CSV table of C-alpha atoms in Angstrom, one decimal:
chain,number,residue,atom,x,y,z
K,1015,THR,CA,-1.3,-32.8,6.1
K,1016,ASP,CA,-1.0,-32.5,2.3
K,1017,LEU,CA,-4.5,-32.1,0.7
K,1018,GLY,CA,-3.2,-31.0,-2.7
K,1019,GLU,CA,-5.5,-28.5,-4.3
K,1020,TRP,CA,-8.4,-29.2,-1.9
K,1021,LYS,CA,-10.2,-26.1,-0.5
K,1022,CYS,CA,-12.9,-25.7,2.1
K,1023,SER,CA,-16.3,-24.6,0.6
K,1024,SER,CA,-16.3,-21.7,3.1
K,1025,LYS,CA,-14.1,-20.3,5.8
K,1026,LYS,CA,-16.6,-21.5,8.4
K,1027,ASP,CA,-15.7,-25.0,7.4
K,1028,ARG,CA,-12.3,-24.6,9.0
K,1029,LYS,CA,-13.9,-24.9,12.4
K,1030,PHE,CA,-15.1,-28.4,11.5
K,1031,CYS,CA,-12.3,-29.6,9.3
K,1032,PRO,CA,-11.3,-33.1,10.4
K,1033,VAL,CA,-7.6,-32.5,9.9
K,1034,PHE,CA,-7.5,-28.7,10.5
K,1035,CYS,CA,-4.2,-28.2,8.7
K,1036,GLY,CA,-4.7,-24.5,7.9
K,1037,VAL,CA,-4.5,-24.8,4.1
K,1038,CYS,CA,-8.1,-23.7,3.5
K,1039,LYS,CA,-8.3,-21.1,0.7
K,1040,GLN,CA,-4.6,-21.8,0.0
K,1041,THR,CA,-2.7,-24.3,-2.2
K,1042,SER,CA,-0.2,-26.7,-0.8
K,1043,GLY,CA,2.6,-25.7,-3.1
K,1044,PRO,CA,4.2,-22.6,-4.6
K,1045,SER,CA,2.9,-20.7,-7.6
K,1046,PRO,CA,5.0,-18.3,-9.7
K,1047,ALA,CA,5.8,-15.1,-8.0
K,1048,PRO,CA,4.2,-11.9,-9.4
K,1049,SER,CA,6.1,-8.7,-10.4
K,1050,PHE,CA,6.0,-5.9,-7.9
K,1051,SER,CA,4.3,-3.5,-10.3
K,1052,ASN,CA,1.2,-5.7,-10.6
K,1053,TYR,CA,0.7,-6.0,-6.8
K,1054,LEU,CA,-0.9,-9.5,-7.3
K,1055,PRO,CA,-0.7,-11.6,-4.1
K,1056,THR,CA,0.0,-15.3,-4.5
K,1057,TYR,CA,1.4,-18.2,-2.5
K,1058,PHE,CA,5.2,-18.0,-2.8
K,1059,PRO,CA,7.1,-18.4,0.5
K,1060,THR,CA,10.0,-16.1,1.0
K,1061,PRO,CA,12.9,-17.7,3.0
K,1062,ASN,CA,14.0,-15.8,6.1
K,1063,PRO,CA,17.6,-16.0,7.4
K,1064,SER,CA,17.8,-18.5,10.2
K,1065,ALA,CA,19.3,-17.5,13.5
K,1066,ASP,CA,22.0,-19.4,15.4
K,1067,SER,CA,20.1,-22.1,17.2
K,1068,SER,CA,22.6,-22.1,20.0
K,1069,THR,CA,21.8,-18.5,21.1
K,1070,SER,CA,18.2,-18.0,19.8
K,1071,PRO,CA,14.9,-19.5,20.8
K,1072,VAL,CA,13.2,-22.1,18.6
K,1073,LEU,CA,11.0,-20.2,16.1
K,1074,THR,CA,7.4,-21.3,16.1
K,1075,TYR,CA,5.5,-18.4,14.5
K,1076,LYS,CA,4.3,-19.0,10.9
K,1077,PRO,CA,2.1,-16.2,9.7
K,1078,GLY,CA,-0.7,-17.4,7.4
K,1079,GLU,CA,-0.8,-21.0,8.6
K,1080,LEU,CA,-4.0,-21.0,10.6
K,1081,THR,CA,-3.9,-23.9,13.1
K,1082,VAL,CA,-4.5,-22.6,16.6
K,1083,SER,CA,-8.1,-22.4,17.8
K,1084,GLU,CA,-8.8,-20.6,21.1
K,1085,ASN,CA,-11.0,-17.8,22.5
K,1086,GLY,CA,-13.2,-17.9,19.4
K,1087,LEU,CA,-10.3,-17.2,17.1
K,1088,ILE,CA,-8.3,-19.1,14.6
K,1089,LEU,CA,-4.6,-18.0,15.0
K,1090,SER,CA,-1.5,-18.5,12.9
K,1091,THR,CA,0.8,-21.2,14.1
K,1092,GLY,CA,2.9,-20.0,17.1
K,1093,LEU,CA,0.5,-17.4,18.4
K,1094,LYS,CA,-1.6,-17.3,21.6
K,1095,SER,CA,-4.3,-15.0,22.8
K,1096,ARG,CA,-6.0,-13.6,25.9
K,1097,ILE,CA,-9.0,-11.4,26.3
K,1098,ILE,CA,-8.1,-8.4,28.4
K,1099,ALA,CA,-11.4,-6.4,28.2
K,1100,THR,CA,-15.0,-7.0,27.4
K,1101,SER,CA,-17.6,-4.3,26.8
K,1102,GLY,CA,-20.0,-3.7,29.7
K,1103,GLU,CA,-17.7,-5.5,32.2
K,1104,LYS,CA,-15.1,-4.2,34.6
K,1105,VAL,CA,-11.6,-4.7,33.5
K,1106,LYS,CA,-9.7,-7.3,35.5
K,1107,PHE,CA,-6.2,-6.4,36.7
K,1108,THR,CA,-3.4,-8.9,37.1
K,1109,ASN,CA,-3.2,-8.3,40.8
K,1110,GLY,CA,-6.8,-9.5,41.2
K,1111,GLY,CA,-8.5,-6.1,41.3
K,1112,LYS,CA,-11.0,-4.6,38.9
K,1113,SER,CA,-11.5,-1.2,37.3
K,1114,ASP,CA,-14.1,1.3,38.8
K,1115,GLU,CA,-15.6,1.8,35.3
K,1116,ARG,CA,-17.0,-0.8,32.9
K,1117,PHE,CA,-15.2,-1.2,29.6
K,1118,HIS,CA,-16.7,0.9,26.9
K,1119,ASP,CA,-19.0,-0.4,24.1
K,1120,TYR,CA,-18.0,-0.6,20.4
K,1121,PRO,CA,-14.2,-0.2,20.7
K,1122,ASP,CA,-12.7,1.3,17.6
K,1123,GLY,CA,-9.5,3.1,16.6
K,1124,ALA,CA,-6.6,2.7,19.0
K,1125,ALA,CA,-2.9,3.3,19.6
K,1126,VAL,CA,-0.2,2.5,22.2
K,1127,PHE,CA,1.7,5.2,24.1
K,1128,SER,CA,4.8,4.9,26.3
K,1129,LYS,CA,6.5,7.6,28.4
K,1130,GLU,CA,10.0,8.2,29.5
K,1131,ASN,CA,10.7,7.1,33.1
K,1132,ILE,CA,7.5,5.0,33.2
K,1133,ASP,CA,7.9,1.2,33.1
K,1134,GLY,CA,4.9,0.3,31.0
K,1135,TRP,CA,2.5,1.7,28.4
K,1136,VAL,CA,-1.1,2.6,27.7
K,1137,TYR,CA,-3.5,1.3,25.0
K,1138,VAL,CA,-5.9,4.1,24.1
K,1139,SER,CA,-9.2,2.9,22.5
K,1140,ASN,CA,-12.0,5.0,21.0
K,1141,SER,CA,-15.6,4.0,21.5
K,1142,GLU,CA,-17.9,4.3,18.4
K,1143,ASP,CA,-21.0,4.3,20.6
K,1144,SER,CA,-23.2,7.0,19.2
K,1145,GLU,CA,-24.7,7.9,22.6
K,1146,ASN,CA,-22.1,7.1,25.2
K,1147,GLY,CA,-18.9,7.1,23.1
K,1148,GLY,CA,-15.5,8.4,24.2
K,1149,VAL,CA,-11.9,7.3,24.7
K,1150,GLY,CA,-10.9,4.6,27.2
K,1151,ALA,CA,-7.4,3.7,28.3
K,1152,ILE,CA,-6.0,0.4,29.5
K,1153,TYR,CA,-2.7,0.8,31.4
K,1154,PHE,CA,0.0,-1.9,31.5
K,1155,ASP,CA,3.2,-2.4,33.5
K,1156,GLY,CA,6.5,-3.3,31.9
K,1157,ASN,CA,5.6,-7.0,31.8
K,1158,GLY,CA,2.4,-6.3,29.7
K,1159,ASP,CA,0.1,-7.0,32.7
K,1160,VAL,CA,-3.1,-4.9,33.0
K,1161,ILE,CA,-2.9,-2.5,36.0
K,1162,ASP,CA,-5.7,0.1,35.3
K,1163,TYR,CA,-8.5,1.2,33.1
K,1164,LYS,CA,-10.5,4.5,32.9
K,1165,MET,CA,-12.4,6.6,30.4
K,1166,ILE,CA,-10.4,9.7,29.5
K,1167,LEU,CA,-12.7,11.6,27.1
K,1168,LYS,CA,-16.4,11.5,26.0
K,1169,GLY,CA,-17.3,11.3,22.3
K,1170,ASN,CA,-15.7,9.8,19.0
K,1171,CYS,CA,-14.5,7.0,16.6
K,1172,GLY,CA,-11.1,6.3,15.1
K,1173,GLY,CA,-8.0,8.3,15.5
K,1174,GLY,CA,-4.2,8.5,15.4
K,1175,LYS,CA,-1.1,9.7,17.3
K,1176,THR,CA,0.8,12.9,17.2
K,1177,PRO,CA,4.7,13.3,17.1
K,1178,TRP,CA,4.5,14.5,20.7
K,1179,ASP,CA,2.6,11.4,21.9
K,1180,THR,CA,-0.9,12.7,22.3
K,1181,TRP,CA,-4.0,11.0,20.8
K,1182,LEU,CA,-6.1,12.4,18.0
K,1183,THR,CA,-9.6,11.1,18.3
K,1184,CYS,CA,-11.9,11.5,15.3
K,1185,GLU,CA,-15.6,12.3,15.6
K,1186,GLU,CA,-17.5,10.3,13.0
K,1187,ALA,CA,-20.7,12.2,13.0
K,1188,PRO,CA,-22.4,15.1,11.1
K,1189,GLY,CA,-20.2,18.2,11.6
K,1190,GLY,CA,-17.6,16.0,13.4
K,1191,HIS,CA,-14.2,17.3,14.5
K,1192,VAL,CA,-10.8,15.9,15.6
K,1193,PHE,CA,-9.9,16.1,19.2
K,1194,GLU,CA,-6.5,15.9,21.0
K,1195,ILE,CA,-6.0,14.2,24.4
K,1196,ASN,CA,-2.9,13.3,26.5
K,1197,PRO,CA,-3.4,9.7,27.8
K,1198,TRP,CA,-1.0,10.3,30.7
K,1199,ASN,CA,-2.8,13.5,31.8
K,1200,PRO,CA,-6.4,13.5,30.6
K,1201,HIS,CA,-8.8,16.3,31.5
K,1202,ASN,CA,-12.1,15.0,30.0
K,1203,GLU,CA,-13.2,18.4,28.8
K,1204,HIS,CA,-14.5,17.6,25.3
K,1205,ASP,CA,-14.8,21.1,23.8
K,1206,SER,CA,-11.4,22.3,25.0
K,1207,CYS,CA,-9.8,19.3,23.2
K,1208,LYS,CA,-11.1,20.3,19.8
K,1209,THR,CA,-8.4,20.9,17.2
K,1210,HIS,CA,-8.2,22.6,13.8
K,1211,VAL,CA,-7.0,19.4,12.1
K,1212,GLY,CA,-10.4,18.9,10.3
K,1213,HIS,CA,-11.9,21.5,8.1
K,1214,GLU,CA,-14.2,24.2,9.6
K,1215,VAL,CA,-17.5,22.7,8.6
K,1216,GLY,CA,-16.7,19.3,10.1
K,1217,ASP,CA,-17.3,15.8,8.7
K,1218,TYR,CA,-17.4,12.1,9.4
K,1219,TYR,CA,-13.8,11.8,10.3
K,1220,GLU,CA,-12.3,8.3,10.7
K,1221,ALA,CA,-8.6,8.1,11.3
K,1222,ALA,CA,-5.5,10.3,11.4
K,1223,ALA,CA,-1.7,10.1,10.8
K,1224,TYR,CA,1.2,12.5,10.5
K,1225,ASP,CA,4.5,13.2,8.6
K,1226,ASN,CA,7.1,14.7,10.9
K,1227,ARG,CA,10.3,14.3,8.9
K,1228,ASP,CA,10.6,18.1,9.1
K,1229,PRO,CA,9.9,19.0,12.7
K,1230,TYR,CA,9.4,22.6,11.7
K,1231,ARG,CA,6.7,21.7,9.2
K,1232,PRO,CA,4.7,18.7,10.5
K,1233,GLN,CA,1.7,17.6,8.4
K,1234,PHE,CA,-1.4,15.8,9.6
K,1235,PHE,CA,-3.7,13.6,7.4
K,1236,VAL,CA,-7.3,12.6,8.2
K,1237,THR,CA,-9.6,10.2,6.4
K,1238,THR,CA,-13.4,10.7,6.0
K,1239,ASP,CA,-15.8,7.8,6.0
K,1240,THR,CA,-18.4,9.0,3.5
K,1241,SER,CA,-19.0,8.5,-0.2
K,1242,ALA,CA,-17.4,11.9,-1.0
K,1243,GLY,CA,-15.2,12.2,2.0
K,1244,ALA,CA,-12.0,14.1,1.2
K,1245,ILE,CA,-8.6,13.2,2.6
K,1246,VAL,CA,-7.6,16.2,4.6
K,1247,LYS,CA,-4.1,17.5,5.0
K,1248,PHE,CA,-3.6,20.0,7.8
K,1249,THR,CA,-0.3,22.0,8.1
K,1250,PRO,CA,-0.1,23.9,11.5
K,1251,ASN,CA,0.9,27.5,11.8
K,1252,PRO,CA,4.7,27.6,11.5
K,1253,ASP,CA,5.1,30.2,14.2
K,1254,LYS,CA,3.2,28.0,16.7
K,1255,VAL,CA,5.4,25.0,15.7
K,1256,SER,CA,8.6,27.0,16.3
K,1257,GLU,CA,7.3,28.2,19.7
K,1258,ALA,CA,6.5,24.6,20.6
K,1259,LEU,CA,9.9,23.4,19.6
K,1260,ALA,CA,11.6,26.1,21.6
K,1261,SER,CA,9.5,25.5,24.8
K,1262,ASN,CA,8.9,21.8,24.4
K,1263,ASP,CA,5.2,22.6,24.9
K,1264,PHE,CA,3.1,21.4,21.9
K,1265,SER,CA,-0.3,21.8,23.6
K,1266,SER,CA,-1.4,24.7,21.3
K,1267,VAL,CA,0.0,23.6,17.9
K,1268,LEU,CA,-3.2,21.9,16.7
K,1269,HIS,CA,-5.5,24.3,18.5
K,1270,ALA,CA,-4.6,27.3,16.3
K,1271,PRO,CA,-5.7,27.9,12.7
K,1272,GLY,CA,-3.5,26.4,10.0
K,1273,ASN,CA,-3.7,25.5,6.3
K,1274,HIS,CA,-6.0,22.8,4.9
K,1275,SER,CA,-5.7,21.1,1.6
K,1276,TYR,CA,-7.3,18.0,0.1
K,1277,LEU,CA,-6.1,15.1,-2.0
K,1278,VAL,CA,-6.8,15.1,-5.7
K,1279,LEU,CA,-5.7,12.1,-7.9
K,1280,LYS,CA,-4.5,13.0,-11.4
K,1281,ASN,CA,-3.1,11.4,-14.5
K,1282,LEU,CA,-4.6,8.0,-13.8
K,1283,SER,CA,-3.0,5.1,-15.7
K,1284,GLY,CA,-4.0,1.7,-14.7
K,1285,ASN,CA,-3.2,1.3,-11.0
K,1286,ASN,CA,-0.9,4.3,-10.7
K,1287,GLY,CA,-0.8,8.0,-11.3
K,1288,THR,CA,0.1,11.4,-9.8
K,1289,PHE,CA,-1.6,13.5,-7.1
K,1290,ALA,CA,-1.8,17.0,-5.9
K,1291,TRP,CA,-3.1,18.8,-2.8
K,1292,SER,CA,-5.9,21.3,-3.6
K,1293,GLU,CA,-7.1,24.1,-1.3
K,1294,SER,CA,-10.6,23.4,-2.7
K,1295,LEU,CA,-12.7,21.2,-0.5
K,1296,THR,CA,-15.0,20.6,-3.5
K,1297,ASP,CA,-12.2,19.3,-5.6
K,1298,GLY,CA,-11.2,17.0,-2.8
K,1299,ARG,CA,-14.7,15.6,-2.4
K,1300,ILE,CA,-15.1,15.1,-6.1
K,1301,SER,CA,-11.8,13.1,-6.3
K,1302,ALA,CA,-12.9,11.1,-3.2
K,1303,TYR,CA,-16.2,10.2,-4.8
K,1304,GLU,CA,-14.7,9.1,-8.0
K,1305,HIS,CA,-11.7,7.2,-6.7
K,1306,PHE,CA,-11.6,6.6,-2.9
K,1307,PRO,CA,-15.0,6.8,-1.3
K,1308,TYR,CA,-15.4,5.8,2.4
K,1309,SER,CA,-11.7,6.1,3.3
K,1310,GLU,CA,-10.7,4.3,6.5
K,1311,GLY,CA,-7.3,3.4,8.0
K,1312,ILE,CA,-4.3,5.6,7.3
K,1313,ASP,CA,-0.6,5.5,8.2
K,1314,VAL,CA,2.5,7.5,7.2
K,1315,ARG,CA,6.1,6.3,7.4
K,1316,ASP,CA,9.3,7.6,5.8
K,1317,GLY,CA,7.4,9.9,3.4
K,1318,ILE,CA,5.0,7.1,2.2
K,1319,LEU,CA,1.3,7.5,3.0
K,1320,TYR,CA,-0.9,4.5,3.1
K,1321,PHE,CA,-4.7,4.5,3.3
K,1322,THR,CA,-7.6,2.1,2.6
K,1323,THR,CA,-11.1,2.5,1.2
K,1324,LYS,CA,-13.8,0.1,2.1
K,1325,LYS,CA,-16.3,0.5,-0.8
K,1326,TYR,CA,-14.0,-0.7,-3.6
K,1327,LYS,CA,-11.6,-2.5,-1.1
K,1328,ARG,CA,-8.5,-0.7,-2.2
K,1329,LEU,CA,-5.1,0.2,-0.7
K,1330,PHE,CA,-3.5,3.5,-1.9
K,1331,ILE,CA,0.3,4.1,-1.4
K,1332,LEU,CA,1.3,7.7,-2.0
K,1333,ASP,CA,4.9,8.9,-2.3
K,1334,LEU,CA,4.6,12.3,-0.6
K,1335,ASP,CA,7.8,13.6,-2.1
K,1336,ALA,CA,7.5,12.4,-5.7
K,1337,GLY,CA,3.7,13.1,-5.9
K,1338,THR,CA,3.0,9.6,-7.3
K,1339,TYR,CA,0.8,6.8,-6.1
K,1340,ILE,CA,0.0,3.1,-6.6
K,1341,GLU,CA,-3.2,1.4,-5.8
K,1342,SER,CA,-4.0,-2.3,-5.4
K,1343,SER,CA,-6.9,-4.5,-4.4
K,1344,THR,CA,-7.1,-5.8,-0.8
K,1345,GLU,CA,-9.3,-8.7,-1.9
K,1346,SER,CA,-7.2,-11.8,-1.6
K,1347,GLY,CA,-7.8,-15.3,-0.2
K,1348,ALA,CA,-9.3,-15.0,3.3
K,1349,PHE,CA,-9.3,-11.2,3.2
K,1350,ASN,CA,-12.9,-10.8,1.8
K,1351,ASN,CA,-14.3,-7.9,3.7
K,1352,GLN,CA,-13.7,-4.2,3.8
K,1353,PRO,CA,-10.2,-3.0,4.8
K,1354,ASP,CA,-10.3,-0.8,7.9
K,1355,GLN,CA,-7.5,0.3,10.2
K,1356,ILE,CA,-3.9,-0.3,9.3
K,1357,ALA,CA,-0.6,-0.4,11.1
K,1358,ARG,CA,2.9,-0.9,9.8
K,1359,ILE,CA,5.8,-2.8,11.2
K,1360,ILE,CA,9.3,-3.6,10.0
K,1361,GLY,CA,10.0,-7.3,9.8
K,1362,PRO,CA,13.2,-9.3,9.3
K,1363,GLY,CA,15.4,-8.0,6.5
K,1364,ASN,CA,13.6,-4.7,6.6
K,1365,ASP,CA,10.6,-6.3,5.0
K,1366,ASP,CA,7.7,-3.9,5.6
K,1367,ILE,CA,4.5,-5.5,6.7
K,1368,LEU,CA,1.3,-3.6,6.5
K,1369,TYR,CA,-1.3,-5.0,8.9
K,1370,PHE,CA,-5.1,-4.6,8.1
K,1371,CYS,CA,-8.2,-4.9,10.1
K,1372,GLU,CA,-11.6,-5.7,8.4
K,1373,ASP,CA,-14.8,-3.6,8.5
K,1374,GLY,CA,-18.1,-5.5,8.1
K,1375,GLY,CA,-19.2,-9.1,7.5
K,1376,ALA,CA,-18.6,-12.3,9.4
K,1377,ASP,CA,-15.3,-13.9,10.2
K,1378,CYS,CA,-13.3,-10.7,10.1
K,1379,GLY,CA,-9.6,-10.9,11.0
K,1380,VAL,CA,-6.2,-9.3,10.9
K,1381,HIS,CA,-4.2,-9.7,7.6
K,1382,GLY,CA,-0.8,-8.7,6.4
K,1383,ARG,CA,0.7,-7.5,3.2
K,1384,ASN,CA,4.5,-7.5,2.6
K,1385,SER,CA,6.5,-5.1,0.4
K,1386,ASP,CA,6.1,-7.4,-2.6
K,1387,GLY,CA,2.3,-7.1,-2.5
K,1388,LYS,CA,1.7,-10.6,-1.1
K,1389,TYR,CA,-1.1,-11.1,1.5
K,1390,PHE,CA,-1.4,-13.5,4.4
K,1391,THR,CA,-3.7,-13.9,7.4
K,1392,ILE,CA,-2.6,-13.5,11.0
K,1393,LEU,CA,-5.9,-14.4,12.6
K,1394,GLU,CA,-9.6,-14.7,12.1
K,1395,GLY,CA,-12.6,-14.4,14.4
K,1396,LEU,CA,-14.9,-17.2,13.3
K,1397,ASP,CA,-17.0,-16.8,16.4
K,1398,TYR,CA,-17.4,-13.1,15.8
K,1399,GLU,CA,-19.7,-11.5,13.3
K,1400,THR,CA,-18.4,-8.0,13.6
K,1401,GLU,CA,-15.5,-5.9,12.4
K,1402,THR,CA,-11.9,-6.0,13.7
K,1403,THR,CA,-10.5,-2.6,14.9
K,1404,GLY,CA,-8.1,-1.1,17.3
K,1405,LEU,CA,-4.9,-2.7,15.9
K,1406,ALA,CA,-1.8,-1.6,17.7
K,1407,PHE,CA,1.5,-3.0,19.0
K,1408,SER,CA,3.3,-2.6,22.4
K,1409,PRO,CA,6.5,-0.5,22.4
K,1410,ASN,CA,8.6,-3.7,22.4
K,1411,ASN,CA,6.4,-5.2,19.6
K,1412,LYS,CA,5.8,-8.3,21.6
K,1413,HIS,CA,2.1,-7.6,22.1
K,1414,MET,CA,-0.4,-7.1,19.2
K,1415,TYR,CA,-3.7,-5.6,20.4
K,1416,VAL,CA,-6.9,-5.9,18.4
K,1417,SER,CA,-10.6,-5.6,19.1
K,1418,PHE,CA,-13.7,-7.3,17.9
K,1419,GLN,CA,-16.2,-4.4,18.0
K,1420,SER,CA,-19.5,-5.9,19.2
K,1421,ASP,CA,-21.6,-8.8,20.6
K,1422,PRO,CA,-19.6,-8.3,22.8
K,1423,GLY,CA,-16.8,-5.8,22.2
K,1424,GLN,CA,-13.6,-7.4,23.3
K,1425,ILE,CA,-9.9,-6.5,23.3
K,1426,PHE,CA,-7.4,-9.3,22.6
K,1427,ASP,CA,-3.7,-9.4,23.5
K,1428,ILE,CA,-1.9,-11.5,20.9
K,1429,THR,CA,1.6,-12.7,21.6
K,1430,ARG,CA,4.1,-15.2,20.1
K,1431,GLU,CA,4.7,-18.5,21.8
K,1432,ASP,CA,8.4,-18.2,21.2
K,1433,GLY,CA,8.5,-14.9,23.1
K,1434,LEU,CA,9.9,-12.9,20.2
K,1435,PRO,CA,8.5,-9.6,18.9
K,1436,PHE,CA,6.4,-9.4,15.8
K,1437,ASP,CA,9.2,-7.7,14.0
K,1438,GLY,CA,11.6,-10.6,14.9
K,1439,ALA,CA,12.6,-13.7,13.0
K,1440,ARG,CA,9.8,-16.0,11.9
K,1441,LEU,CA,9.3,-19.1,9.8
K,1442,ASP,CA,8.3,-18.9,6.2
K,1443,ILE,CA,5.0,-17.0,5.6
K,1444,LYS,CA,2.1,-18.8,4.0
K,1445,TYR,CA,0.6,-16.4,1.5
K,1446,HIS,CA,-2.9,-16.3,0.1
K,1447,GLN,CA,-3.7,-17.8,-3.2
K,1448,MET,CA,-5.1,-15.2,-5.5
K,1449,GLU,CA,-8.8,-15.9,-6.2
């Protein structure tokens, strides 16, 4: 349906729109494309190479065209959803059974793990419950069916993976620390899982990521969710790393003292500048307070570090080798709340797509940003007045997992109707109009 320049008065109106064409907050025609340096998102579809129809499935997925209404969500064309876990309820298995434990409250940061010689994977989810928090794990078979659920650690908030496929879970509390747990062999002993990744005095740690391009010098990065929360870089003891590589036992790498340094932005000019790593926690906190308070999601790929901040709704992109950075606003179209956790996936034509969750406010969702700085919406939770968290993809990229944190907390499994992975071919993306 062509409605020209018409817009809904609010995103809630989409639920009651008589034609429900998905153009709310978007124009029906293209606008001029921006330059990469300005990072200004607009509506300008980018053609994707079409596959041979005789050998490929019919493509139905169109990110950003919100037309599918189910399970309290508004999904992009070509997506479907199912609820696989609800806080306070036992998790239902595909074989008809149920978990012994009830699914945890306030699901937060999450990641997916696979293991050699095991046909399936596990979705590890932190609980941000201040009294009964911890880490829960949903286990899947090779078809993506739920086969088990259990709590594997008590405590904690967001987190991140390690190069050796363990989970770093961050404690967002006064004097908080970062803990390590193996989802395939949990031991539930909270204190013995404590690492040296965070600084000695502890803090409100939110999320973690790593750079392992040099296996002999891995680096770990942690965000801190306070007004002066420094971005921490932890470099493990090189002797411990060498021992681990020789023995293939990495269990002690993060549990021995190493080197801490903190992000300091310098030479600011518009939306870019340079940065350095200071061994002064005070310098790191001052820089955070001035430029990136309340840091949230973080990811590192190919020497590029991405992190978001929720107070000023910014995305920072750091080139770890060049020592330069670019920042841009995450406020665009439907993306009106605070950016939270992020995940990156490579799309068709090696088009990087950075996926965002949202922290705070009603109708939060999952949004994407391509390498040209254009934003689009994957889904929104119009029936949920809570943040989206726990964004992760299955090893085959055919399942996108995301949680709505409260009232009630639920985990969704999002898949494509055409059966393709999220990094597979797709129809033209419908980008947000810049407001």
